[in-house]
Amino acid sequence: MKHVVHAACPHDCPDACGVLITIEDGRATRIQGDPEHPVTRGFLCAKVAKYLDRVYSPDRVLYPMRRVKPKGPPAPAGERARATQASAWERLPWDEALDEIAHRLRRIVADHGPESILPFSYGGTLAALNGASMDRRFFHRLGASQLERSICSTAGEEGLKSVLGIKLGTEPEQFAHARYIIAWGSNIHGNNVHLWPFIEEARRQGAKLVVIDPYRTRTAKLADWYLPINPGTDAALFLGLMHVIINESLFDAGYVSRCTVGFEELKARAQEYPPEKVAHWTGISADDIRKLAREYATGRPSVIRVNYGIQRSERGGMAMRAVAMLPCLIGSWKELGGGLQMSLSGSFGLNKAALEMPQLMQKALGRPARTINMVQLGSVLNSTTMVPPVQALFVYNSNPAAVCPNHNEVVRGLMRPDLFTVVHEQFFTDTTDYADIVLPATTFFEHKDLQTAYGHYYLQVSNQAMDPAGECRSNVDLFRALAERMGFEDECFRDTVDSMIDRALDSPNPWLHGITRDRLENEHRIRLNFAAPNRVGANRVGTGVSPVQAERSSAAMPFLPFATGNFPTPSGKAEFYSEALKRQGIDPVVAFTPPEESRHGSGSRAAGFPLELLARKPDNHLNSSFANVPSVRKMEPGLAELEMHPTDAAARGVHEGDRVRVFNARGETVLQARVDGSVAPGVVAARLDWARFSPGGANINVLTSEKLTDMGNAATFYSVCVEVELFQS
Ligand SMILES: Nc1nc2c(c(=O)[nH]1)N[C@H]1C(S)=C(S)[C@@H](COP(=O)(O)OP(=O)(O)OC[C@H]3O[C@@H](n4cnc5c(=O)[nH]c(N)nc54)[C@H](O)[C@@H]3O)O[C@H]1N2
Ligand SMILES: Nc1nc2c(c(=O)[nH]1)N[C@H]1C(S)=C(S)[C@@H](COP(=O)(O)OP(=O)(O)OC[C@H]3O[C@@H](n4cnc5c(=O)[nH]c(N)nc54)[C@H](O)[C@@H]3O)O[C@H]1N2
Ligand code: SF4
Ligand SMILES: [Mo]
């Protein structure tokens, strides 16, 4: 018996691909992209194309396991660790595992109060139910601490919303109509590959692609014009562009007066940033700044793809705020193929409150539980002053022992013998090395879910294609079972997957109007209903098209959210000046202040760490996911490398292939020097990998910091200074 199941890729990636899974006699035999999906159009990225190797990996966690050896990675660290993994564990029946967890949690609640329990989850799956539903209900009902999930994008979200009021923007399909495209801190070809064909289409019609990135990415190599920028200086570049665009009257005066507030303040601020001054900060010449400003403002339609790269910096919120102003100034929101895209996720508006039920905290505590920032896991676990201290850590959808900054502190915390750690995982990861109990998790082949996206506007139902491997359970099933063990009798813990999908869709968001589970199951993907009347997105293009046609495709009725303004900000306009920011003590216009931990910052050079490190994402893995699948791992360089500019290498007597010690006050690691053209002088780069596959068992996050951004309390992975020296073994 052979059949094909429609699913959607739930990984933390803007594309949320439509996926077809072929099942033969209960076994998945093929994965392919769904050719009918209007954006992802039948192809998958290289890592997910190999997904059968992940689903059927011999390394999967298939049963609940209890630790029988001391916490910590099996020695010696490195590739051999995999083989020795098994001996650390004994298999447990599910019932026993659940009983033990419930017993330990109850005891911790009795001794320290429920807020001493910390859930820890992030992007393992972005699907609506297994991402955030039954798990949230469970921890809310328990009264556990809340996790501030800010490791990735919250600085950029705050920055973007401070100007536009909402997290949405240009449809990917419309990039085909652009004539000038800027990829700003956005590795499209590596991290958002389904946008690429639309860009190629535009370029066949003569569009120009400009890349602004301190690292010569795959995308930069394919660009018409590549501008290496010093890390953390994007707000300065923006102000320089502003200086030219305003002084040469290249802005859209009509749009500015109708649809924005604060232009005079912005104009005054821009005068403080002539291109010559900006060149000093950014490393981009004054002539190039002028050229970029003129080309961007006149090469219409012009569009910006800005991704999260610019906001993983100390002033990342301000940087995103700055970039978000550009299309408002030149009025490119009016044009098909204009505007800006960061994240589009703000458009889906699922009924999150119904999924997560925060009111359950009232029942547990009579108030909202305290909030702990995930970026600071290291300090939190080691704190001697926190009341109550964290006594239990429940990890799912995340691999903190690989992805959190300040790795050494994270590991020191996870090693605490008195910390009870449960990890729900598909694999034995860096984090399971510190777990007391590991529970087996399903992959998206093995459960059903509802899938939004942050890089397009289609909603999908991802169907279950096969039975769970071994005794794996989905996040939803796990937390439902645990709620029962804890004696939580609330009706919501009996919700089925289908009823939760229905609840999620039952939302006041007009763009979900008419979209039902039944329709999603039959049509597989549905574009948000932009034809429905609402405040944002009064759409002047395509009037006369029936709502049904309009819903179907961007071609029939392109979505131009801000063509006539309608920004859902406090003023109803795009805010070049923000009262709300002012009240928070943040510059209400835009300012550039160099990150403290940067070449222009106060401390780093003096402290002896003159090089700026980009602790980058791997092009072929997904953060730490996929690094352990041999067929995917093969696509990345075999050795852990540090990329350097020849000038910096020569100054330290380093040659291609030498082993170098990379260090700062937080930690050190030994990498192999690669002296190539991927970074400018003053910048070095290395990629994120599992600690266990890294030299000495320490990954690049030994060097990154827990410092938070100016807005959104986010991580600052790209504001890191280091020094490099030849390694003397
Ligand atoms: N293949 C692959 N795809 C992925 C991921 C992955 O790990 N691998 N991760 C997924 C996740 S979680 C996310 S959040 C998205 C992120 O996707 P992107 O937003 O593209 O994220 P990054 O790769 O962090 O940053 C993009 C680029 O910004 C550059 N950059 C760093 N600092 C600065 C700066 O100060 N200014 C400017 N202008 N550029 C800067 C980096 O060099 C990088 O090339 O991708 C998702 N997709
Ligand atoms: N140095 C450096 N560090 C970084 C970054 C960087 O660019 N540089 N990027 C940061 C960013 S942007 C992000 S988003 C974070 C990402 O951090 P995480 O969200 O922790 O991402 P992953 O490394 O992909 O780990 C996700 C884990 O969830 C598991 N998983 C997948 N599906 C399920 C499921 O259905 N149930 C359960 N229980 N588990 C599941 C996977 O097996 C995987 O081990 O990393 C951050 N860390
Ligand atoms: S990781 Fe991204 S590009 Fe790859 S299949 Fe999933 S959604 Fe598509
Ligand atoms: Mo992310």
PDB file of N, CA, C and O in Angstrom, residues 180 182 184 210 212 225 227 229 233-251 263 266-267 269-279 282 284-297 304 322-327 329-330:
ATOM      1  N   TYR A 180      15.066  46.712  -7.596  1.00  0.00           N
ATOM      2  CA  TYR A 180      16.231  46.944  -6.748  1.00  0.00           C
ATOM      3  C   TYR A 180      15.986  46.196  -5.442  1.00  0.00           C
ATOM      4  O   TYR A 180      14.990  46.450  -4.757  1.00  0.00           O
ATOM      5  N   ILE A 182      17.578  44.815  -1.797  1.00  0.00           N
ATOM      6  CA  ILE A 182      18.667  44.830  -0.805  1.00  0.00           C
ATOM      7  C   ILE A 182      18.458  43.684   0.180  1.00  0.00           C
ATOM      8  O   ILE A 182      17.412  43.602   0.822  1.00  0.00           O
ATOM      9  N   TRP A 184      19.641  42.744   3.492  1.00  0.00           N
ATOM     10  CA  TRP A 184      20.319  43.495   4.566  1.00  0.00           C
ATOM     11  C   TRP A 184      20.439  42.582   5.790  1.00  0.00           C
ATOM     12  O   TRP A 184      19.440  42.298   6.451  1.00  0.00           O
ATOM     13  N   VAL A 210      21.668  43.797  -4.035  1.00  0.00           N
ATOM     14  CA  VAL A 210      22.730  44.347  -3.195  1.00  0.00           C
ATOM     15  C   VAL A 210      22.717  43.593  -1.861  1.00  0.00           C
ATOM     16  O   VAL A 210      21.640  43.369  -1.292  1.00  0.00           O
ATOM     17  N   ILE A 212      24.195  43.593   2.078  1.00  0.00           N
ATOM     18  CA  ILE A 212      24.894  44.328   3.143  1.00  0.00           C
ATOM     19  C   ILE A 212      25.104  43.360   4.297  1.00  0.00           C
ATOM     20  O   ILE A 212      24.150  42.981   4.996  1.00  0.00           O
ATOM     21  N   TRP A 225      26.163  43.536  -6.115  1.00  0.00           N
ATOM     22  CA  TRP A 225      26.988  44.486  -5.380  1.00  0.00           C
ATOM     23  C   TRP A 225      27.019  44.027  -3.939  1.00  0.00           C
ATOM     24  O   TRP A 225      25.957  43.888  -3.312  1.00  0.00           O
ATOM     25  N   LEU A 227      28.363  44.844  -0.146  1.00  0.00           N
ATOM     26  CA  LEU A 227      28.896  45.871   0.744  1.00  0.00           C
ATOM     27  C   LEU A 227      29.186  45.266   2.116  1.00  0.00           C
ATOM     28  O   LEU A 227      28.269  45.067   2.922  1.00  0.00           O
ATOM     29  N   ILE A 229      29.912  45.391   5.803  1.00  0.00           N
ATOM     30  CA  ILE A 229      29.674  46.445   6.796  1.00  0.00           C
ATOM     31  C   ILE A 229      30.264  45.989   8.130  1.00  0.00           C
ATOM     32  O   ILE A 229      30.246  44.794   8.428  1.00  0.00           O
ATOM     33  N   THR A 233      26.739  48.269  12.970  1.00  0.00           N
ATOM     34  CA  THR A 233      26.748  49.684  12.571  1.00  0.00           C
ATOM     35  C   THR A 233      25.627  50.036  11.591  1.00  0.00           C
ATOM     36  O   THR A 233      25.673  51.068  10.917  1.00  0.00           O
ATOM     37  N   ASP A 234      24.611  49.202  11.486  1.00  0.00           N
ATOM     38  CA  ASP A 234      23.551  49.425  10.484  1.00  0.00           C
ATOM     39  C   ASP A 234      22.768  50.713  10.710  1.00  0.00           C
ATOM     40  O   ASP A 234      22.360  51.365   9.746  1.00  0.00           O
ATOM     41  N   ALA A 235      22.563  51.083  11.969  1.00  0.00           N
ATOM     42  CA  ALA A 235      21.810  52.324  12.216  1.00  0.00           C
ATOM     43  C   ALA A 235      22.590  53.521  11.676  1.00  0.00           C
ATOM     44  O   ALA A 235      22.006  54.477  11.152  1.00  0.00           O
ATOM     45  N   ALA A 236      23.913  53.465  11.765  1.00  0.00           N
ATOM     46  CA  ALA A 236      24.737  54.551  11.215  1.00  0.00           C
ATOM     47  C   ALA A 236      24.591  54.598   9.693  1.00  0.00           C
ATOM     48  O   ALA A 236      24.406  55.676   9.104  1.00  0.00           O
ATOM     49  N   LEU A 237      24.647  53.427   9.060  1.00  0.00           N
ATOM     50  CA  LEU A 237      24.493  53.400   7.602  1.00  0.00           C
ATOM     51  C   LEU A 237      23.137  53.986   7.210  1.00  0.00           C
ATOM     52  O   LEU A 237      23.035  54.805   6.280  1.00  0.00           O
ATOM     53  N   PHE A 238      22.118  53.561   7.931  1.00  0.00           N
ATOM     54  CA  PHE A 238      20.784  54.090   7.646  1.00  0.00           C
ATOM     55  C   PHE A 238      20.779  55.619   7.734  1.00  0.00           C
ATOM     56  O   PHE A 238      20.243  56.304   6.865  1.00  0.00           O
ATOM     57  N   LEU A 239      21.371  56.170   8.782  1.00  0.00           N
ATOM     58  CA  LEU A 239      21.340  57.625   8.953  1.00  0.00           C
ATOM     59  C   LEU A 239      22.134  58.317   7.838  1.00  0.00           C
ATOM     60  O   LEU A 239      21.763  59.405   7.378  1.00  0.00           O
ATOM     61  N   GLY A 240      23.187  57.675   7.380  1.00  0.00           N
ATOM     62  CA  GLY A 240      23.936  58.216   6.245  1.00  0.00           C
ATOM     63  C   GLY A 240      23.083  58.221   4.972  1.00  0.00           C
ATOM     64  O   GLY A 240      23.068  59.187   4.196  1.00  0.00           O
ATOM     65  N   LEU A 241      22.357  57.130   4.758  1.00  0.00           N
ATOM     66  CA  LEU A 241      21.469  57.051   3.582  1.00  0.00           C
ATOM     67  C   LEU A 241      20.393  58.138   3.671  1.00  0.00           C
ATOM     68  O   LEU A 241      20.058  58.817   2.684  1.00  0.00           O
ATOM     69  N   MET A 242      19.868  58.286   4.879  1.00  0.00           N
ATOM     70  CA  MET A 242      18.853  59.301   5.147  1.00  0.00           C
ATOM     71  C   MET A 242      19.353  60.700   4.783  1.00  0.00           C
ATOM     72  O   MET A 242      18.653  61.499   4.172  1.00  0.00           O
ATOM     73  N   HIS A 243      20.591  60.955   5.196  1.00  0.00           N
ATOM     74  CA  HIS A 243      21.229  62.244   4.936  1.00  0.00           C
ATOM     75  C   HIS A 243      21.171  62.550   3.432  1.00  0.00           C
ATOM     76  O   HIS A 243      20.768  63.639   3.023  1.00  0.00           O
ATOM     77  N   VAL A 244      21.533  61.572   2.636  1.00  0.00           N
ATOM     78  CA  VAL A 244      21.557  61.772   1.179  1.00  0.00           C
ATOM     79  C   VAL A 244      20.126  61.863   0.635  1.00  0.00           C
ATOM     80  O   VAL A 244      19.792  62.780  -0.121  1.00  0.00           O
ATOM     81  N   ILE A 245      19.278  60.925   1.032  1.00  0.00           N
ATOM     82  CA  ILE A 245      17.922  60.865   0.465  1.00  0.00           C
ATOM     83  C   ILE A 245      17.140  62.144   0.806  1.00  0.00           C
ATOM     84  O   ILE A 245      16.449  62.713  -0.050  1.00  0.00           O
ATOM     85  N   ILE A 246      17.290  62.614   2.023  1.00  0.00           N
ATOM     86  CA  ILE A 246      16.560  63.823   2.417  1.00  0.00           C
ATOM     87  C   ILE A 246      17.169  65.068   1.762  1.00  0.00           C
ATOM     88  O   ILE A 246      16.459  65.868   1.146  1.00  0.00           O
ATOM     89  N   ASN A 247      18.491  65.181   1.838  1.00  0.00           N
ATOM     90  CA  ASN A 247      19.118  66.399   1.306  1.00  0.00           C
ATOM     91  C   ASN A 247      19.015  66.504  -0.216  1.00  0.00           C
ATOM     92  O   ASN A 247      19.008  67.588  -0.770  1.00  0.00           O
ATOM     93  N   GLU A 248      18.906  65.374  -0.875  1.00  0.00           N
ATOM     94  CA  GLU A 248      18.765  65.412  -2.336  1.00  0.00           C
ATOM     95  C   GLU A 248      17.297  65.265  -2.749  1.00  0.00           C
ATOM     96  O   GLU A 248      16.994  65.019  -3.921  1.00  0.00           O
ATOM     97  N   SER A 249      16.390  65.406  -1.787  1.00  0.00           N
ATOM     98  CA  SER A 249      14.950  65.331  -2.042  1.00  0.00           C
ATOM     99  C   SER A 249      14.537  64.097  -2.831  1.00  0.00           C
ATOM    100  O   SER A 249      13.738  64.172  -3.769  1.00  0.00           O
ATOM    101  N   LEU A 250      15.096  62.951  -2.436  1.00  0.00           N
ATOM    102  CA  LEU A 250      14.758  61.713  -3.137  1.00  0.00           C
ATOM    103  C   LEU A 250      13.639  60.938  -2.429  1.00  0.00           C
ATOM    104  O   LEU A 250      13.327  59.824  -2.798  1.00  0.00           O
ATOM    105  N   PHE A 251      13.045  61.566  -1.416  1.00  0.00           N
ATOM    106  CA  PHE A 251      11.987  60.863  -0.682  1.00  0.00           C
ATOM    107  C   PHE A 251      10.621  61.204  -1.276  1.00  0.00           C
ATOM    108  O   PHE A 251      10.500  62.103  -2.116  1.00  0.00           O
ATOM    109  N   PHE A 263       8.833  63.245  10.665  1.00  0.00           N
ATOM    110  CA  PHE A 263       9.814  63.482   9.607  1.00  0.00           C
ATOM    111  C   PHE A 263      10.784  64.616   9.968  1.00  0.00           C
ATOM    112  O   PHE A 263      11.992  64.506   9.723  1.00  0.00           O
ATOM    113  N   LEU A 266      13.430  63.392  12.257  1.00  0.00           N
ATOM    114  CA  LEU A 266      14.347  62.491  11.556  1.00  0.00           C
ATOM    115  C   LEU A 266      15.305  63.284  10.667  1.00  0.00           C
ATOM    116  O   LEU A 266      16.506  63.024  10.609  1.00  0.00           O
ATOM    117  N   LYS A 267      14.740  64.268   9.989  1.00  0.00           N
ATOM    118  CA  LYS A 267      15.545  65.109   9.091  1.00  0.00           C
ATOM    119  C   LYS A 267      16.661  65.795   9.890  1.00  0.00           C
ATOM    120  O   LYS A 267      17.826  65.814   9.470  1.00  0.00           O
ATOM    121  N   ARG A 269      17.948  64.836  12.703  1.00  0.00           N
ATOM    122  CA  ARG A 269      18.917  63.836  13.159  1.00  0.00           C
ATOM    123  C   ARG A 269      19.867  63.431  12.035  1.00  0.00           C
ATOM    124  O   ARG A 269      21.081  63.302  12.235  1.00  0.00           O
ATOM    125  N   ALA A 270      19.313  63.252  10.846  1.00  0.00           N
ATOM    126  CA  ALA A 270      20.138  62.798   9.720  1.00  0.00           C
ATOM    127  C   ALA A 270      21.257  63.799   9.409  1.00  0.00           C
ATOM    128  O   ALA A 270      22.330  63.405   8.926  1.00  0.00           O
ATOM    129  N   GLN A 271      21.010  65.070   9.708  1.00  0.00           N
ATOM    130  CA  GLN A 271      22.046  66.070   9.422  1.00  0.00           C
ATOM    131  C   GLN A 271      23.324  65.817  10.218  1.00  0.00           C
ATOM    132  O   GLN A 271      24.408  66.243   9.834  1.00  0.00           O
ATOM    133  N   GLU A 272      23.158  65.083  11.329  1.00  0.00           N
ATOM    134  CA  GLU A 272      24.343  64.799  12.151  1.00  0.00           C
ATOM    135  C   GLU A 272      25.188  63.661  11.564  1.00  0.00           C
ATOM    136  O   GLU A 272      26.224  63.314  12.120  1.00  0.00           O
ATOM    137  N   TYR A 273      24.714  63.065  10.475  1.00  0.00           N
ATOM    138  CA  TYR A 273      25.394  61.884   9.943  1.00  0.00           C
ATOM    139  C   TYR A 273      25.760  62.012   8.466  1.00  0.00           C
ATOM    140  O   TYR A 273      25.244  61.290   7.628  1.00  0.00           O
ATOM    141  N   PRO A 274      26.644  62.920   8.121  1.00  0.00           N
ATOM    142  CA  PRO A 274      27.088  62.984   6.729  1.00  0.00           C
ATOM    143  C   PRO A 274      27.828  61.689   6.351  1.00  0.00           C
ATOM    144  O   PRO A 274      28.416  61.042   7.229  1.00  0.00           O
ATOM    145  N   PRO A 275      27.758  61.310   5.076  1.00  0.00           N
ATOM    146  CA  PRO A 275      28.366  60.038   4.651  1.00  0.00           C
ATOM    147  C   PRO A 275      29.823  59.859   5.097  1.00  0.00           C
ATOM    148  O   PRO A 275      30.220  58.742   5.440  1.00  0.00           O
ATOM    149  N   GLU A 276      30.590  60.918   5.136  1.00  0.00           N
ATOM    150  CA  GLU A 276      32.000  60.782   5.535  1.00  0.00           C
ATOM    151  C   GLU A 276      32.112  60.248   6.969  1.00  0.00           C
ATOM    152  O   GLU A 276      32.964  59.424   7.280  1.00  0.00           O
ATOM    153  N   LYS A 277      31.236  60.775   7.817  1.00  0.00           N
ATOM    154  CA  LYS A 277      31.272  60.330   9.214  1.00  0.00           C
ATOM    155  C   LYS A 277      30.792  58.868   9.322  1.00  0.00           C
ATOM    156  O   LYS A 277      31.355  58.058  10.060  1.00  0.00           O
ATOM    157  N   VAL A 278      29.773  58.553   8.555  1.00  0.00           N
ATOM    158  CA  VAL A 278      29.210  57.205   8.583  1.00  0.00           C
ATOM    159  C   VAL A 278      30.222  56.177   8.051  1.00  0.00           C
ATOM    160  O   VAL A 278      30.292  55.043   8.524  1.00  0.00           O
ATOM    161  N   ALA A 279      31.021  56.606   7.078  1.00  0.00           N
ATOM    162  CA  ALA A 279      32.030  55.708   6.505  1.00  0.00           C
ATOM    163  C   ALA A 279      32.977  55.227   7.603  1.00  0.00           C
ATOM    164  O   ALA A 279      33.374  54.058   7.643  1.00  0.00           O
ATOM    165  N   THR A 282      31.036  52.480   9.616  1.00  0.00           N
ATOM    166  CA  THR A 282      30.555  51.286   8.896  1.00  0.00           C
ATOM    167  C   THR A 282      31.632  50.577   8.083  1.00  0.00           C
ATOM    168  O   THR A 282      31.475  49.404   7.748  1.00  0.00           O
ATOM    169  N   ILE A 284      32.087  51.415   5.089  1.00  0.00           N
ATOM    170  CA  ILE A 284      31.601  51.574   3.709  1.00  0.00           C
ATOM    171  C   ILE A 284      31.930  53.005   3.272  1.00  0.00           C
ATOM    172  O   ILE A 284      31.643  53.954   4.017  1.00  0.00           O
ATOM    173  N   SER A 285      32.520  53.177   2.095  1.00  0.00           N
ATOM    174  CA  SER A 285      33.012  54.504   1.699  1.00  0.00           C
ATOM    175  C   SER A 285      31.856  55.488   1.509  1.00  0.00           C
ATOM    176  O   SER A 285      30.722  55.098   1.214  1.00  0.00           O
ATOM    177  N   ALA A 286      32.160  56.767   1.680  1.00  0.00           N
ATOM    178  CA  ALA A 286      31.143  57.808   1.518  1.00  0.00           C
ATOM    179  C   ALA A 286      30.546  57.763   0.113  1.00  0.00           C
ATOM    180  O   ALA A 286      29.334  57.952  -0.069  1.00  0.00           O
ATOM    181  N   ASP A 287      31.365  57.486  -0.881  1.00  0.00           N
ATOM    182  CA  ASP A 287      30.851  57.400  -2.254  1.00  0.00           C
ATOM    183  C   ASP A 287      29.857  56.246  -2.400  1.00  0.00           C
ATOM    184  O   ASP A 287      28.820  56.391  -3.057  1.00  0.00           O
ATOM    185  N   ASP A 288      30.184  55.133  -1.797  1.00  0.00           N
ATOM    186  CA  ASP A 288      29.268  53.990  -1.872  1.00  0.00           C
ATOM    187  C   ASP A 288      27.961  54.281  -1.128  1.00  0.00           C
ATOM    188  O   ASP A 288      26.887  53.847  -1.547  1.00  0.00           O
ATOM    189  N   ILE A 289      28.061  55.008  -0.036  1.00  0.00           N
ATOM    190  CA  ILE A 289      26.837  55.349   0.705  1.00  0.00           C
ATOM    191  C   ILE A 289      25.939  56.237  -0.172  1.00  0.00           C
ATOM    192  O   ILE A 289      24.731  56.009  -0.278  1.00  0.00           O
ATOM    193  N   ARG A 290      26.553  57.204  -0.830  1.00  0.00           N
ATOM    194  CA  ARG A 290      25.756  58.086  -1.714  1.00  0.00           C
ATOM    195  C   ARG A 290      25.138  57.291  -2.855  1.00  0.00           C
ATOM    196  O   ARG A 290      23.965  57.450  -3.183  1.00  0.00           O
ATOM    197  N   LYS A 291      25.954  56.415  -3.432  1.00  0.00           N
ATOM    198  CA  LYS A 291      25.462  55.628  -4.562  1.00  0.00           C
ATOM    199  C   LYS A 291      24.297  54.720  -4.123  1.00  0.00           C
ATOM    200  O   LYS A 291      23.267  54.643  -4.802  1.00  0.00           O
ATOM    201  N   LEU A 292      24.459  54.086  -2.985  1.00  0.00           N
ATOM    202  CA  LEU A 292      23.400  53.194  -2.495  1.00  0.00           C
ATOM    203  C   LEU A 292      22.112  53.983  -2.237  1.00  0.00           C
ATOM    204  O   LEU A 292      21.017  53.551  -2.613  1.00  0.00           O
ATOM    205  N   ALA A 293      22.242  55.151  -1.628  1.00  0.00           N
ATOM    206  CA  ALA A 293      21.056  55.968  -1.326  1.00  0.00           C
ATOM    207  C   ALA A 293      20.336  56.348  -2.612  1.00  0.00           C
ATOM    208  O   ALA A 293      19.105  56.208  -2.717  1.00  0.00           O
ATOM    209  N   ARG A 294      21.101  56.793  -3.602  1.00  0.00           N
ATOM    210  CA  ARG A 294      20.463  57.232  -4.859  1.00  0.00           C
ATOM    211  C   ARG A 294      19.842  56.051  -5.593  1.00  0.00           C
ATOM    212  O   ARG A 294      18.712  56.143  -6.080  1.00  0.00           O
ATOM    213  N   GLU A 295      20.567  54.967  -5.669  1.00  0.00           N
ATOM    214  CA  GLU A 295      20.029  53.810  -6.394  1.00  0.00           C
ATOM    215  C   GLU A 295      18.779  53.264  -5.703  1.00  0.00           C
ATOM    216  O   GLU A 295      17.797  52.937  -6.359  1.00  0.00           O
ATOM    217  N   TYR A 296      18.834  53.177  -4.377  1.00  0.00           N
ATOM    218  CA  TYR A 296      17.690  52.618  -3.640  1.00  0.00           C
ATOM    219  C   TYR A 296      16.454  53.500  -3.817  1.00  0.00           C
ATOM    220  O   TYR A 296      15.335  53.012  -4.024  1.00  0.00           O
ATOM    221  N   ALA A 297      16.656  54.800  -3.756  1.00  0.00           N
ATOM    222  CA  ALA A 297      15.497  55.704  -3.816  1.00  0.00           C
ATOM    223  C   ALA A 297      14.939  55.834  -5.227  1.00  0.00           C
ATOM    224  O   ALA A 297      13.756  56.142  -5.400  1.00  0.00           O
ATOM    225  N   ILE A 304      13.433  45.697   0.411  1.00  0.00           N
ATOM    226  CA  ILE A 304      14.477  45.288   1.345  1.00  0.00           C
ATOM    227  C   ILE A 304      14.081  43.964   1.980  1.00  0.00           C
ATOM    228  O   ILE A 304      12.980  43.824   2.509  1.00  0.00           O
ATOM    229  N   ALA A 322      15.641  51.507  12.387  1.00  0.00           N
ATOM    230  CA  ALA A 322      16.189  52.353  11.330  1.00  0.00           C
ATOM    231  C   ALA A 322      15.837  51.794   9.949  1.00  0.00           C
ATOM    232  O   ALA A 322      15.257  52.497   9.104  1.00  0.00           O
ATOM    233  N   VAL A 323      16.157  50.544   9.732  1.00  0.00           N
ATOM    234  CA  VAL A 323      15.951  49.970   8.396  1.00  0.00           C
ATOM    235  C   VAL A 323      14.462  49.990   8.024  1.00  0.00           C
ATOM    236  O   VAL A 323      14.092  50.235   6.866  1.00  0.00           O
ATOM    237  N   ALA A 324      13.608  49.769   9.025  1.00  0.00           N
ATOM    238  CA  ALA A 324      12.160  49.738   8.751  1.00  0.00           C
ATOM    239  C   ALA A 324      11.637  51.096   8.275  1.00  0.00           C
ATOM    240  O   ALA A 324      10.562  51.183   7.668  1.00  0.00           O
ATOM    241  N   MET A 325      12.382  52.154   8.527  1.00  0.00           N
ATOM    242  CA  MET A 325      11.919  53.482   8.104  1.00  0.00           C
ATOM    243  C   MET A 325      12.117  53.732   6.603  1.00  0.00           C
ATOM    244  O   MET A 325      11.434  54.578   6.025  1.00  0.00           O
ATOM    245  N   LEU A 326      13.066  53.020   6.012  1.00  0.00           N
ATOM    246  CA  LEU A 326      13.416  53.344   4.618  1.00  0.00           C
ATOM    247  C   LEU A 326      12.240  53.290   3.644  1.00  0.00           C
ATOM    248  O   LEU A 326      12.000  54.257   2.910  1.00  0.00           O
ATOM    249  N   PRO A 327      11.485  52.187   3.604  1.00  0.00           N
ATOM    250  CA  PRO A 327      10.383  52.159   2.634  1.00  0.00           C
ATOM    251  C   PRO A 327       9.298  53.190   2.945  1.00  0.00           C
ATOM    252  O   PRO A 327       8.551  53.594   2.044  1.00  0.00           O
ATOM    253  N   LEU A 329       9.954  56.181   3.979  1.00  0.00           N
ATOM    254  CA  LEU A 329      10.478  57.468   3.520  1.00  0.00           C
ATOM    255  C   LEU A 329      10.377  57.595   2.002  1.00  0.00           C
ATOM    256  O   LEU A 329      10.016  58.652   1.483  1.00  0.00           O
ATOM    257  N   ILE A 330      10.677  56.517   1.297  1.00  0.00           N
ATOM    258  CA  ILE A 330      10.632  56.620  -0.176  1.00  0.00           C
ATOM    259  C   ILE A 330       9.277  56.164  -0.728  1.00  0.00           C
ATOM    260  O   ILE A 330       9.070  56.117  -1.936  1.00  0.00           O
TER     261      ILE A 330
END
